[in-house]
XYZ file of C-alpha atoms in Angstrom:
279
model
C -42.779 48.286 -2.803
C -43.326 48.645 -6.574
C -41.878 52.057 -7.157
C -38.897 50.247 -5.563
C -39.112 46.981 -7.830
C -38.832 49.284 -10.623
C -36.573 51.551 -9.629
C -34.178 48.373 -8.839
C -34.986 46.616 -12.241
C -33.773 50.230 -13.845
C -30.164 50.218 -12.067
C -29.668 46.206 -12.892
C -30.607 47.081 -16.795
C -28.068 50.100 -16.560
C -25.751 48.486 -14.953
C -25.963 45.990 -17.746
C -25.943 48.366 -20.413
C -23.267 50.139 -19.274
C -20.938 46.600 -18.443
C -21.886 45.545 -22.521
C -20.587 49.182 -23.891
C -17.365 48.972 -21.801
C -16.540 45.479 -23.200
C -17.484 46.393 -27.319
C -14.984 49.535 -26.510
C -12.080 46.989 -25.516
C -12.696 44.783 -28.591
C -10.273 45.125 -31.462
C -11.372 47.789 -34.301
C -11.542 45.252 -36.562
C -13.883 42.873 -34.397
C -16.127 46.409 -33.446
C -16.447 46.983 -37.429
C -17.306 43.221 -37.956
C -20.163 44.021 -35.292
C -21.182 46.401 -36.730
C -21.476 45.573 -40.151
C -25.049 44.546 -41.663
C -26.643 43.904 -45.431
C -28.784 46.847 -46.442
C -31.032 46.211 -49.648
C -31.387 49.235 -51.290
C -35.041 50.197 -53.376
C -32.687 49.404 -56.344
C -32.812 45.896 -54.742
C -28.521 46.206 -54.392
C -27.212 44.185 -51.747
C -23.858 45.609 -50.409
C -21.456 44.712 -48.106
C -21.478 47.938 -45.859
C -24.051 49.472 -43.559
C -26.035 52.316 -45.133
C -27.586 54.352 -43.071
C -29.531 58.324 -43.876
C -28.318 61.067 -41.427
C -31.805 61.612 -39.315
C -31.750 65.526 -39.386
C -33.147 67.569 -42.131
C -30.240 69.847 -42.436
C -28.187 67.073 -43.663
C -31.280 66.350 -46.605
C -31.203 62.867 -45.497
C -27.656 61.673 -47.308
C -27.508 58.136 -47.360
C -23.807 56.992 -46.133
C -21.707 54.054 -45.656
C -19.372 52.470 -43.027
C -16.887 50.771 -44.152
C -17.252 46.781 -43.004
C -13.894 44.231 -43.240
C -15.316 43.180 -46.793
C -15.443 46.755 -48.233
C -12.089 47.576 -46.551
C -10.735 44.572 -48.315
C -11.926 45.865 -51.163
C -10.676 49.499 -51.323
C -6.997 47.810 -50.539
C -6.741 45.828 -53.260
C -7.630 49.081 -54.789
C -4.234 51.102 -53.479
C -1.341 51.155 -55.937
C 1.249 50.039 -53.017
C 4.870 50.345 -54.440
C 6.690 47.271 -53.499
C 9.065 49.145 -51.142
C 6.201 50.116 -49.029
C 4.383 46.581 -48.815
C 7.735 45.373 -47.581
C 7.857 47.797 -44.940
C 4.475 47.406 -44.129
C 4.984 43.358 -43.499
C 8.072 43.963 -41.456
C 6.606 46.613 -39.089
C 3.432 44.082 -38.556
C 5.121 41.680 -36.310
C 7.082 45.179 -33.987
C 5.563 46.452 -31.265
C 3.266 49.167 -31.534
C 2.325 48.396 -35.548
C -1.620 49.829 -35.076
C 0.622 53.151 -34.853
C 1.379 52.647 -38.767
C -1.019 54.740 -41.398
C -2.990 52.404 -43.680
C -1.781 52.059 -47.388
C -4.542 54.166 -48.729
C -4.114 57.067 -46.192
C -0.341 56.885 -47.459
C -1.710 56.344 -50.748
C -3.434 59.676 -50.468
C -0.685 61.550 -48.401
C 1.795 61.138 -51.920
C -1.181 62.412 -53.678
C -1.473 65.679 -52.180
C 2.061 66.365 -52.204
C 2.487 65.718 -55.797
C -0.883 67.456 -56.592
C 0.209 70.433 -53.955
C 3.832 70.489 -55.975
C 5.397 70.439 -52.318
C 9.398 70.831 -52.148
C 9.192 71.276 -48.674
C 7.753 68.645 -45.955
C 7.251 68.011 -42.320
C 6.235 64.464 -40.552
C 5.335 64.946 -37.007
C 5.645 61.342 -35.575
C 7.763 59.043 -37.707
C 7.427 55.508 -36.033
C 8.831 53.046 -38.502
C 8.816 55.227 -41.817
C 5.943 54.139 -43.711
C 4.468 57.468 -44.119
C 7.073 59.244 -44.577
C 8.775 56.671 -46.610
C 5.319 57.649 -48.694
C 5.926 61.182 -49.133
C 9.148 61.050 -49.633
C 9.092 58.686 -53.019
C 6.373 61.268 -53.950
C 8.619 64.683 -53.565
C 11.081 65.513 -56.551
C 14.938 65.312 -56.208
C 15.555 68.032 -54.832
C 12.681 67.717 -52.567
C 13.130 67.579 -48.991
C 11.201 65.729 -45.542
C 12.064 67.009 -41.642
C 10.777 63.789 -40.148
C 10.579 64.060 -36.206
C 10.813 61.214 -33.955
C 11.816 60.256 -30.663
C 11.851 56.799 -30.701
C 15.747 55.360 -31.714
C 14.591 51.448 -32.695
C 11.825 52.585 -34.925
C 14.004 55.226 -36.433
C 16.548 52.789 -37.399
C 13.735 50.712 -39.253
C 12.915 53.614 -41.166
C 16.166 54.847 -42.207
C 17.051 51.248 -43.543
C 13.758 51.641 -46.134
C 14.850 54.776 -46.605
C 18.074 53.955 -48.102
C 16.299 50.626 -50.021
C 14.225 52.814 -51.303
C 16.637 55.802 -52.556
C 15.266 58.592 -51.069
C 17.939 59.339 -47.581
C 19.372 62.376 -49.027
C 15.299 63.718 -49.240
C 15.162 62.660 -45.783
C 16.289 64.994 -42.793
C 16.071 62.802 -39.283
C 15.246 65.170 -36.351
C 15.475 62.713 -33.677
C 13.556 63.884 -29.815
C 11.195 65.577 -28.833
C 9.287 66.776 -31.819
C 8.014 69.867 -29.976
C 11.409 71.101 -29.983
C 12.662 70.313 -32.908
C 9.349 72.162 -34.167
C 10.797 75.425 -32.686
C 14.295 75.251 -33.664
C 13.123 75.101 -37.073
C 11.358 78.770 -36.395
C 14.220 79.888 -34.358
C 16.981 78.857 -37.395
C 14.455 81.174 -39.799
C 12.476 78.747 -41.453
C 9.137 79.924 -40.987
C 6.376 80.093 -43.878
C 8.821 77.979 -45.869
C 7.040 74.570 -45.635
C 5.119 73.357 -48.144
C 3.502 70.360 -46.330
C 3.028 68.732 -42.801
C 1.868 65.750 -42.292
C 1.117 65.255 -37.862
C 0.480 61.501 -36.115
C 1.990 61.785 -32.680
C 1.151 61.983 -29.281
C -2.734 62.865 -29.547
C -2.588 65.396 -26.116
C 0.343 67.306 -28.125
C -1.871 67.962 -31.121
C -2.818 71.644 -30.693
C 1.177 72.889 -29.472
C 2.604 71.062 -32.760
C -0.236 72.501 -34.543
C 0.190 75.676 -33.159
C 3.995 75.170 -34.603
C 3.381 73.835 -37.891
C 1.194 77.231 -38.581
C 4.385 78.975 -38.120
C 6.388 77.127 -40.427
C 3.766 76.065 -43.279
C 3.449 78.731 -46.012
C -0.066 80.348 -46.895
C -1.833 77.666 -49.266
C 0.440 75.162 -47.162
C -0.942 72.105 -46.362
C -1.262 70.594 -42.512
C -2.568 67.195 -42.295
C -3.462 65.504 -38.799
C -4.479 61.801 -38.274
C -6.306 60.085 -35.919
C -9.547 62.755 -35.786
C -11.909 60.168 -35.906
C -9.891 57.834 -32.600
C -11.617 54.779 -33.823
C -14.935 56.448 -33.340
C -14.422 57.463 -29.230
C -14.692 61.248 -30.074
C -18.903 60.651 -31.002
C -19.449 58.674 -28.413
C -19.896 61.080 -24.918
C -19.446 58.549 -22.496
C -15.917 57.539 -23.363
C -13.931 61.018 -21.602
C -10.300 59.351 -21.144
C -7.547 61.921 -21.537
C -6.643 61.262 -25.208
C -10.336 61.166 -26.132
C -10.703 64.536 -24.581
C -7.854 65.949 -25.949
C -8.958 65.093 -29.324
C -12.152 66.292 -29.123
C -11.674 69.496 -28.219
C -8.520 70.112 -30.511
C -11.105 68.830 -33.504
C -13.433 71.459 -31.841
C -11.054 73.971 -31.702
C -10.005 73.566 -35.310
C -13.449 74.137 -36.463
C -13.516 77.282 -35.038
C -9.971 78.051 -36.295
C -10.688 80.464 -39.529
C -6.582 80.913 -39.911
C -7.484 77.580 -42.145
C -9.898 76.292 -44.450
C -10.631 72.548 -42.871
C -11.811 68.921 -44.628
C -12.482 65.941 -42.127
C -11.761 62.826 -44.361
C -13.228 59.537 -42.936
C -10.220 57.224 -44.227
C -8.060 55.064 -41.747
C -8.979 56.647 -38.163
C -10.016 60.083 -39.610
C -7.804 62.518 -40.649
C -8.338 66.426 -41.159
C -6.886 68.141 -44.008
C -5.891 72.050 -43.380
C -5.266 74.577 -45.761
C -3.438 77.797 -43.752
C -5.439 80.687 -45.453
């Protein structure tokens, strides 16, 4: 009678535990990082704003690291030199449909970066949406420089194309509207392989390893591939969330750290993004 007691008691506390997980996963990402956050006094006696936390195995010599809470985010956004142009586009696309889809101004902040600090000419955006990115890269390429942006969708292209004339930059701006997938491979088939300087990939997540796969074929060696959403607000640590997009990310993550036609950097800004370097 008390084996069974107990054994009861342990399915009610699962069941519990299981009910509480499921509802933090549908919260916002903003509400699950306001849960999350904490004050940490440091031996220094420095009270921050973030969690701090020491990775537990020795292998990793105990490195204290952060996560970034709404207050810290806050912070590191009023410390992004947005042009005008973007924070315009930004607002508008806020109030559309689909506007979590848009990168974050320091992850476009840093995509301009390496373009300017790779010396790109030559640059591919795999998933437009409503330009912001793109918009990004393009201010950051020279004159003559030129974007293949892909995108399927014909409302958020039009978006996109009106910044881009605001903004100067159409004629560095090649629209490939459809399927990006194809438009991928009648770039290879027209001759243009290893003649990209820099790709930039945030699209449909279950695609990632075929436009991948692509991208190798057109980016030069020391070419740049960049693909967001690695991180998919935190899903791909946690081994009891398995839906189809989790999966898929997962193992294409896995499967690029295995991949030694690259040298790879995971960068924990926005929802994770993974910098390749085609050796």
């Amino acid at each position: 009678m008390a084996s069974g007691l107990v054994v009861n008691r342990f399915a009610f506390v699962l069941l519990k535990a299981e009910k509480t997980v499921a509802k933090f996963h549908s919260f916002p990402l903003s509400e699950r990082l306001r849960l999350r956050a904490c004050k940490f006094k440091t031996k220094n006696q420095f009270t921050t704003n973030c969690c701090v936390s020491s990775a537990h195995e020795e292998k990793y010599s105990n490195k204290q690291v952060i996560s970034v809470t709404p207050p810290l985010y806050d912070y590191i956004l009023r410390n992004v030199r947005e042009p005008e142009i973007l924070r315009q586009l930004r607002e508008e696309t806020a109030g559309m449909r689909g506007s979590q889809m848009q990168v974050s101004p320091d992850q476009a902040q840093l995509l301009a970066m390496l373009v300017q600090i790779l010396g790109a000419q030559r640059c591919i955006e795999v998933g437009v949406y409503t330009g912001y990115s793109s918009l990004a890269i393009a201010l950051a390429l020279p004159e003559s420089g030129c974007l293949v942006a892909c995108e399927r969708d014909a409302r958020s292209l039009e978006v996109a194309k009106k910044y881009y004339e605001r903004a100067g930059v159409s004629h560095k701006v090649k629209i490939k509207r459809g399927l990006a997938a194809d438009s991928l491979k009648t770039l290879i088939l027209n001759g243009e392989a290893s003649s990209y300087d820099f790709a930039f990939v945030d699209a449909e997540k279950r695609m990632y390893q075929e436009y991948f796969e692509l991208l190798l074929q057109l980016i030069r060696v020391g070419g740049i591939i960049i693909i967001d959403n690695v991180l998919w607000h935190g899903k791909v640590a946690d081994q009891m969330v398995n839906d189809a997009k989790t999966s898929s990310i997962r193992n294409f993550n896995k499967n690029l750290m295995e991949d030694e036609r690259v040298s790879i950097s995971m960068v924990p800004i926005g929802d994770g993004m993974t910098i390749c370097r085609k050796r």
